[in-house]
mmCIF file of C-alpha atoms in Angstrom:
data_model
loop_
_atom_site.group_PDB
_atom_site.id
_atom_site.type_symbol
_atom_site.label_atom_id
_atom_site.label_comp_id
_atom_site.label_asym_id
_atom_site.label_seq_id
_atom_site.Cartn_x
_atom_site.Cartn_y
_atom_site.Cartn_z
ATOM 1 C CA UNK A 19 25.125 -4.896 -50.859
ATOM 2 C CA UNK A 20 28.510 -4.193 -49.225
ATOM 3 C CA UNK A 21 31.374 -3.730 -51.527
ATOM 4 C CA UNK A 22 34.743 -2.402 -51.813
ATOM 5 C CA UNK A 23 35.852 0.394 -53.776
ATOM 6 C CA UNK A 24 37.876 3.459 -52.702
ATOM 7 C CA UNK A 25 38.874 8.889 -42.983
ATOM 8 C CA UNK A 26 38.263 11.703 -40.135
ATOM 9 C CA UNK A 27 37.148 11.064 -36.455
ATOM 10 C CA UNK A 28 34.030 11.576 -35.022
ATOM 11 C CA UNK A 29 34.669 11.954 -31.575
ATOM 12 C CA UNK A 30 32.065 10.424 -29.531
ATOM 13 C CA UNK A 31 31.961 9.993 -25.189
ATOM 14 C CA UNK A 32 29.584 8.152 -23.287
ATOM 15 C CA UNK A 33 28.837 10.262 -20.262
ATOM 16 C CA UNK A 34 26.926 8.828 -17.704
ATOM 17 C CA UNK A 35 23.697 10.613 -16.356
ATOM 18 C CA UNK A 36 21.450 8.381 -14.063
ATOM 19 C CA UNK A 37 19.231 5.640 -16.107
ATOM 20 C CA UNK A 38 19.869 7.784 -19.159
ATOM 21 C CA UNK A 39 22.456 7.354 -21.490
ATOM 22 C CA UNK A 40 24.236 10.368 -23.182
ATOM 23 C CA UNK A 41 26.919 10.693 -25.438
ATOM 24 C CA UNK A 42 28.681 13.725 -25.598
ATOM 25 C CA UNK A 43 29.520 14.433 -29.523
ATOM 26 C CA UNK A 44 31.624 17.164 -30.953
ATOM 27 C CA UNK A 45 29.026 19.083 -33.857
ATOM 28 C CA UNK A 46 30.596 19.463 -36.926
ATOM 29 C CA UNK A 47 31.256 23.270 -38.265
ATOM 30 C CA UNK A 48 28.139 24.460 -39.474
ATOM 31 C CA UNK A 49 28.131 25.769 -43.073
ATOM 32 C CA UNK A 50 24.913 26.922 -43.010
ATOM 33 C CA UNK A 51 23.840 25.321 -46.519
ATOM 34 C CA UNK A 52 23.512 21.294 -45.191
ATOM 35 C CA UNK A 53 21.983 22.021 -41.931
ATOM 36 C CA UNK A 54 18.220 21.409 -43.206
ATOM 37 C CA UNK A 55 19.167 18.392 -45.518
ATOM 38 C CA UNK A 56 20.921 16.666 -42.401
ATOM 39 C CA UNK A 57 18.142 17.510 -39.301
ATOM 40 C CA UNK A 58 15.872 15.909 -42.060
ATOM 41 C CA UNK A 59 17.820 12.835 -42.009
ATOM 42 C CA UNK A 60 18.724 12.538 -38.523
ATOM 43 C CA UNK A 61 14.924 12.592 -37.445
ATOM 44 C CA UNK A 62 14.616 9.863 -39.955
ATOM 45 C CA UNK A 63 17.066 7.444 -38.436
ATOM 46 C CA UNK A 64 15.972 4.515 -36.601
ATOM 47 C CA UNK A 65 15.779 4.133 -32.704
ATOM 48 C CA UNK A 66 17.494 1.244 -32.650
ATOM 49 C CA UNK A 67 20.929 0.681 -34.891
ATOM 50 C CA UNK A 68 22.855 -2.798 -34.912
ATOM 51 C CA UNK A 69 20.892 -3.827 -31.606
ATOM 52 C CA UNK A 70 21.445 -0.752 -29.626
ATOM 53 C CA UNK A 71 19.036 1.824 -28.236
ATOM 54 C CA UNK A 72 19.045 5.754 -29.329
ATOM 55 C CA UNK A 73 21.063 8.123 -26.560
ATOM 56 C CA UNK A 74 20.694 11.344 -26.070
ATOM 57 C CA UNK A 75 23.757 13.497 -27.286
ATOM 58 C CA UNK A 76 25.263 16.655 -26.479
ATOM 59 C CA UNK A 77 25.401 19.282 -27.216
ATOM 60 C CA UNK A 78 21.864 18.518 -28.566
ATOM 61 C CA UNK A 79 21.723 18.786 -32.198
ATOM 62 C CA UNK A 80 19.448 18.547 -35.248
ATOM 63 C CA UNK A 81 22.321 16.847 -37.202
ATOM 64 C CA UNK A 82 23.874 14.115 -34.701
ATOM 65 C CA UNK A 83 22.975 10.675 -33.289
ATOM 66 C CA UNK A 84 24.124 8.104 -31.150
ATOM 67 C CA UNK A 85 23.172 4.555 -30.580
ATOM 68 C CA UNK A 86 24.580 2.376 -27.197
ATOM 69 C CA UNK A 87 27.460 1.825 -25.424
ATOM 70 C CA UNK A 88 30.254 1.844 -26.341
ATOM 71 C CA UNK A 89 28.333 4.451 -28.734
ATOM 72 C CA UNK A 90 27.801 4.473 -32.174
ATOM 73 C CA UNK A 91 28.250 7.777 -33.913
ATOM 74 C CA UNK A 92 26.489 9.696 -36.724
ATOM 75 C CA UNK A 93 27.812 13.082 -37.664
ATOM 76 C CA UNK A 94 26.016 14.575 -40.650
ATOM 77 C CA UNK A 95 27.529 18.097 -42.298
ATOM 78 C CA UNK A 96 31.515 17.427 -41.502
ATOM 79 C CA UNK A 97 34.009 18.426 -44.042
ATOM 80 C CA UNK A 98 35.169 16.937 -46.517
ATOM 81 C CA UNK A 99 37.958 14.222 -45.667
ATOM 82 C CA UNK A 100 41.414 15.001 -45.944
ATOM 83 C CA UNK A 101 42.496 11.849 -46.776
ATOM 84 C CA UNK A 102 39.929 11.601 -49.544
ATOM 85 C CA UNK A 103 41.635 11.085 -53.079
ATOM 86 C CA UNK A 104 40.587 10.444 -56.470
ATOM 87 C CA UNK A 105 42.331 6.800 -55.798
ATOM 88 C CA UNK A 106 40.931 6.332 -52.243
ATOM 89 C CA UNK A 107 39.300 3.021 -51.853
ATOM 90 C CA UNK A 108 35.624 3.082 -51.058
ATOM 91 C CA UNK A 109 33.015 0.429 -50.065
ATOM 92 C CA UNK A 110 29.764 1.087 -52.037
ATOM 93 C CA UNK A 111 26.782 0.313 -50.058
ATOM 94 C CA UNK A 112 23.182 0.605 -51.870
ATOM 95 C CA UNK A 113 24.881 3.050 -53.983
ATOM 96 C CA UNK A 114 26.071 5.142 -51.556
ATOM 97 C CA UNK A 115 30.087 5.561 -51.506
ATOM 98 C CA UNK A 116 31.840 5.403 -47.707
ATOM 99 C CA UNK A 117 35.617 6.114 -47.145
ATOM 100 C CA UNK A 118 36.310 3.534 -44.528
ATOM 101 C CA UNK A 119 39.131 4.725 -41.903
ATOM 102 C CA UNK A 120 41.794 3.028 -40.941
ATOM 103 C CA UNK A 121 41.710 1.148 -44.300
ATOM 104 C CA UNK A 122 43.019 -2.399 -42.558
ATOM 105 C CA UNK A 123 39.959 -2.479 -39.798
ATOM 106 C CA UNK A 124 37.594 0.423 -40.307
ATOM 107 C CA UNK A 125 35.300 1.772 -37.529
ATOM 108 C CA UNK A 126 34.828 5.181 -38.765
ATOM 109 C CA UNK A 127 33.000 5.618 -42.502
ATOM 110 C CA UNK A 128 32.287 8.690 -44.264
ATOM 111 C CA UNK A 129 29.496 9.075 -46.518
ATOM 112 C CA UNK A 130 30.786 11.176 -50.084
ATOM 113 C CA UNK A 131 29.834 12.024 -53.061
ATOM 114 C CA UNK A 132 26.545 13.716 -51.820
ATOM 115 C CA UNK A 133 25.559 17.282 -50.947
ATOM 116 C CA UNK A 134 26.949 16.400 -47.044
ATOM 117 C CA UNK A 135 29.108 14.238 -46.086
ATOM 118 C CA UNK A 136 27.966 12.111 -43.154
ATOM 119 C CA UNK A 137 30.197 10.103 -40.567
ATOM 120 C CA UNK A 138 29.234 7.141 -39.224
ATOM 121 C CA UNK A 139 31.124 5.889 -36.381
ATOM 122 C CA UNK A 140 30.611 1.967 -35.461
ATOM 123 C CA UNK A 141 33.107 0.561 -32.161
ATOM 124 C CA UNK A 142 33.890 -2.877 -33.047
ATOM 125 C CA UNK A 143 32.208 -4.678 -30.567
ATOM 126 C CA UNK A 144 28.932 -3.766 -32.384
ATOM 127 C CA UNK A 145 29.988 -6.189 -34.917
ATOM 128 C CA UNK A 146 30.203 -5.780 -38.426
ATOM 129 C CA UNK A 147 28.995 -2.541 -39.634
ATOM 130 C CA UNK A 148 27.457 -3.551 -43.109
ATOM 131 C CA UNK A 149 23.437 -3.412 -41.576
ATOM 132 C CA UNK A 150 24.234 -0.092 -40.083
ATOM 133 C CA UNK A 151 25.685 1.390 -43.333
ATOM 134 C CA UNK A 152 22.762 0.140 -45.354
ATOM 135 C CA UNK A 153 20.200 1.704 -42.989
ATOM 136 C CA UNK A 154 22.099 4.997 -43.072
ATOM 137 C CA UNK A 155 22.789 4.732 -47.413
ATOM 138 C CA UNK A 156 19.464 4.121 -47.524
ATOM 139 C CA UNK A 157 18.195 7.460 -45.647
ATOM 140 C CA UNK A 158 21.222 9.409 -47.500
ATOM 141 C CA UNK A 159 20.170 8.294 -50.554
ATOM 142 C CA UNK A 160 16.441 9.829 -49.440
ATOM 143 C CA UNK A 161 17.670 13.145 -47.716
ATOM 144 C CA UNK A 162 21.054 13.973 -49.333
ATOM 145 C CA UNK A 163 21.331 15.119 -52.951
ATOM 146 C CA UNK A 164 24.427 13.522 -55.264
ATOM 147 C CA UNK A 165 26.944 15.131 -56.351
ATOM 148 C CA UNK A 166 27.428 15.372 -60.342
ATOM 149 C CA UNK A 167 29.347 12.147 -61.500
ATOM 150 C CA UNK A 168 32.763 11.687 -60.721
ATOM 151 C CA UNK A 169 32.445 14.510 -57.869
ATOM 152 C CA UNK A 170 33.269 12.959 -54.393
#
């Protein structure tokens, strides 16, 4: 279920390496205290998201992923958005609250009100991003402890 409610980049690069695909992917600041939470969820995700194949990333990391080219992003552990307000508008997906960014045609969402916020990234020529963000809500919802109510 994909529905509207109430933004940061996740900077993702295809490089180029032979028959292999890699993205190169900036890791988000490590905090130390969502590190196990979000390796736990990355080796849960799927090896293929919205029709595309798993790449390999670097810097290798227990907490990224990307899927095919142009690549789509996942980023688990960032901060907290900055443009994240008690009257932002967020899509609710399985439960699962994402700040869409830009608000007019969206291709970066950010997972909040859980224990880590988690970025997914989607270029538009994947299509629409509602199968992707119900594959990932499902796995945060698994992995990633809520907040208390009310706390994004």
């Amino acid at each position: 279920m994909l529905k509207r409610c109430c933004g940061a980049a996740a900077a993702v690069v295809l490089v180029a390496t032979g028959c292999t695909q890699t993205v190169q992917m900036e890791p988000p600041e490590s905090n130390g205290t969502t590190d196990e939470i979000c390796a736990a969820l990355v080796a849960e995700l799927p090896d293929t998201l919205l029709g595309a194949d798993r790449a390999n990333i670097t810097p290798e990391s227990e907490v990224m992923a990307a899927w095919g080219d142009p690549p789509i992003g996942l980023r688990c552990g960032v901060p907290r958005p900055s443009t994240l307000a008690p009257d932002s508008l967020l899509e609710e997906v399985d439960g699962v609250a994402w700040l869409p960014q830009p608000q007019e045609e969206p291709t970066l969402f950010t997972a909040v009100g859980h224990t880590a916020y988690v970025e997914l990234s989607v270029p538009p020529s994947h299509g629409a991003p509602a199968a992707a963000l119900t594959t990932v809500s499902a796995l945060i919802d698994e992995h990633i402890p809520p907040l208390p109510d009310g706390v994004l």
